[in-house]
Amino acid sequence: MPKGGRKGGHKGRARQYTSPEEIDAQLQAEKQKAREEEEQEEGGDGAAGDPKKEKKSLDSDESEDEEDDYQQKRKGVEGLIDIENPNRVAQTTKKVTQLDLDGPKELSRREREEIEKQKAKERYMKMHLAGKTEQAKADLARLAIIRKQREEAARKKEEERKAKDDATLSGKRMQSLSLNK
């Protein structure tokens, strides 16, 4: 025989779930029952009844939903002591007419840093194109050196070509002179 006593145990039994509609129906039935009990109490007391109860019964139809939301069942000493967390920010809803779309929007730290980074990059590029940054000065100096080297190489090449042309011309003259003899 298994240790549990009987076969199967508690796991795997059919669970029953109540639908939201059933829960709402039960709450409505409880509210209706509470109203009927109040009416019976007021009807039994007659004119000697509490004026607060009469006033409450008149207002109860209008503000019943508000009271249920506001007066929830509190646990422990919450009903005795009204405690409010000063660090908790209350959610305030604004109407569409109250929204200020034209006003300046506060940016987060990351957004501000990103904008500053883009502006700094643009400033640097302007300075670089104007030739005022260290890197731009170094690039211009390097470019000047390369231009001089290329000019010298082109001049040498031109001289060599001229020298070669002169050599070929002088060689042809010699040949023509030797043939004329």
XYZ file of C-alpha atoms in Angstrom:
181
model
C 0.000 0.000 0.000
C 1.342 3.494 -0.814
C 2.398 5.819 1.962
C -0.343 8.336 1.219
C -3.052 5.952 2.380
C -5.089 5.911 -0.751
C -4.170 5.847 -4.362
C -3.864 9.072 -6.314
C -3.520 11.767 -3.704
C -4.824 15.339 -4.060
C -3.033 16.304 -7.258
C -4.802 16.096 -10.547
C -8.307 16.572 -9.251
C -10.677 18.598 -11.375
C -10.424 22.283 -10.572
C -13.341 24.627 -10.899
C -12.884 28.202 -12.019
C -15.498 30.905 -11.727
C -15.939 33.212 -14.665
C -15.873 37.001 -14.204
C -19.556 37.162 -15.119
C -20.437 34.786 -12.276
C -18.382 36.849 -9.818
C -20.137 40.058 -10.929
C -23.513 38.360 -10.566
C -22.649 37.238 -7.022
C -21.531 40.746 -6.045
C -24.733 42.262 -7.440
C -26.806 39.702 -5.503
C -24.958 40.571 -2.270
C -25.512 44.295 -2.821
C -29.195 43.745 -3.511
C -29.505 41.653 -0.344
C -27.781 44.361 1.728
C -30.138 47.012 0.335
C -33.179 44.927 1.196
C -31.927 44.457 4.771
C -31.376 48.221 5.162
C -34.849 48.956 3.831
C -36.360 46.464 6.289
C -34.468 48.059 9.180
C -35.562 51.556 8.165
C -39.131 50.423 7.576
C -39.264 48.793 11.027
C -37.971 51.884 12.844
C -40.337 54.237 11.049
C -40.008 57.976 11.786
C -37.755 57.331 14.779
C -35.049 56.021 12.412
C -31.623 57.593 12.129
C -31.527 60.584 9.738
C -28.054 59.490 8.596
C -29.400 56.134 7.481
C -32.218 57.792 5.565
C -29.789 60.153 3.883
C -27.468 57.262 3.125
C -30.225 55.234 1.541
C -31.156 58.176 -0.695
C -27.564 58.764 -1.779
C -26.692 55.085 -1.958
C -28.209 54.652 -5.405
C -26.023 57.408 -6.856
C -22.716 56.847 -5.120
C -22.797 53.137 -4.392
C -20.053 52.318 -6.872
C -17.828 55.085 -5.506
C -18.217 53.843 -1.933
C -17.312 50.287 -2.905
C -14.110 51.463 -4.549
C -13.203 53.820 -1.704
C -14.227 51.655 1.260
C -12.447 48.408 0.569
C -12.008 45.914 3.353
C -8.815 46.882 5.114
C -6.482 44.411 6.730
C -5.070 44.683 10.230
C -4.764 48.185 11.658
C -5.248 49.891 8.309
C -8.818 50.679 9.302
C -7.659 52.386 12.505
C -4.655 54.319 11.191
C -4.695 56.244 7.941
C -1.226 55.701 6.502
C 0.043 57.350 3.352
C 3.401 56.704 1.760
C 5.059 60.088 1.096
C 7.318 58.539 -1.574
C 4.409 57.195 -3.600
C 3.470 59.472 -6.472
C -0.253 59.591 -6.980
C -1.389 58.942 -10.539
C -3.181 62.020 -11.751
C -5.112 61.859 -14.964
C -5.176 64.912 -17.168
C -7.840 65.887 -19.617
C -6.927 66.360 -23.233
C -7.658 70.067 -22.931
C -5.168 70.379 -20.064
C -2.267 68.837 -21.971
C 0.429 71.342 -22.917
C 1.878 70.173 -26.208
C 3.513 73.483 -27.131
C 5.544 73.821 -23.934
C 9.184 72.775 -23.666
C 9.603 69.048 -23.205
C 11.994 67.874 -20.513
C 14.608 65.554 -21.958
C 16.111 62.599 -20.188
C 19.814 62.538 -19.363
C 20.589 60.168 -22.236
C 18.700 62.300 -24.741
C 20.514 65.448 -23.565
C 23.901 63.727 -23.821
C 23.092 62.457 -27.311
C 22.142 65.950 -28.499
C 25.280 67.457 -26.955
C 27.395 64.792 -28.628
C 25.879 65.566 -32.044
C 26.396 69.316 -31.594
C 30.029 68.799 -30.537
C 30.635 66.635 -33.589
C 29.148 69.296 -35.886
C 31.319 72.026 -34.276
C 34.424 69.877 -34.709
C 33.647 69.225 -38.379
C 33.210 72.978 -39.029
C 36.532 73.723 -37.323
C 38.199 70.866 -39.205
C 36.974 72.124 -42.567
C 38.188 75.609 -41.682
C 41.620 74.109 -40.866
C 41.690 75.202 -37.237
C 42.009 71.814 -35.529
C 45.264 69.994 -34.783
C 44.313 67.122 -37.053
C 43.422 69.479 -39.919
C 46.773 71.293 -39.544
C 48.648 67.988 -39.606
C 46.691 66.853 -42.687
C 47.436 70.114 -44.517
C 51.144 69.865 -43.688
C 51.258 66.272 -44.911
C 49.420 67.292 -48.078
C 51.938 70.100 -48.736
C 54.847 67.676 -48.363
C 53.221 65.207 -50.774
C 52.618 67.991 -53.349
C 56.305 69.025 -53.183
C 57.434 65.424 -53.636
C 55.143 64.972 -56.635
C 56.346 68.252 -58.202
C 59.979 67.160 -57.775
C 59.213 63.730 -59.227
C 57.437 65.304 -62.216
C 60.366 67.734 -62.792
C 62.931 64.891 -62.643
C 60.845 62.826 -65.029
C 60.651 65.773 -67.446
C 64.432 66.282 -67.245
C 65.074 62.601 -67.882
C 62.749 62.665 -70.873
C 64.509 65.735 -72.263
C 67.877 64.135 -71.692
C 66.737 60.993 -73.469
C 65.355 63.023 -76.374
C 68.657 64.931 -76.620
C 70.586 61.667 -76.549
C 68.475 60.180 -79.295
C 68.781 63.332 -81.411
C 72.530 63.430 -80.994
C 72.704 59.733 -81.847
C 70.742 60.279 -85.053
C 73.017 63.195 -86.039
C 76.050 61.057 -85.596
C 74.525 58.386 -87.679
C 73.537 60.768 -90.407
C 77.052 62.262 -90.395
C 78.656 58.883 -90.610
C 76.395 57.922 -93.519
C 77.153 61.114 -95.371
C 80.881 60.327 -95.487
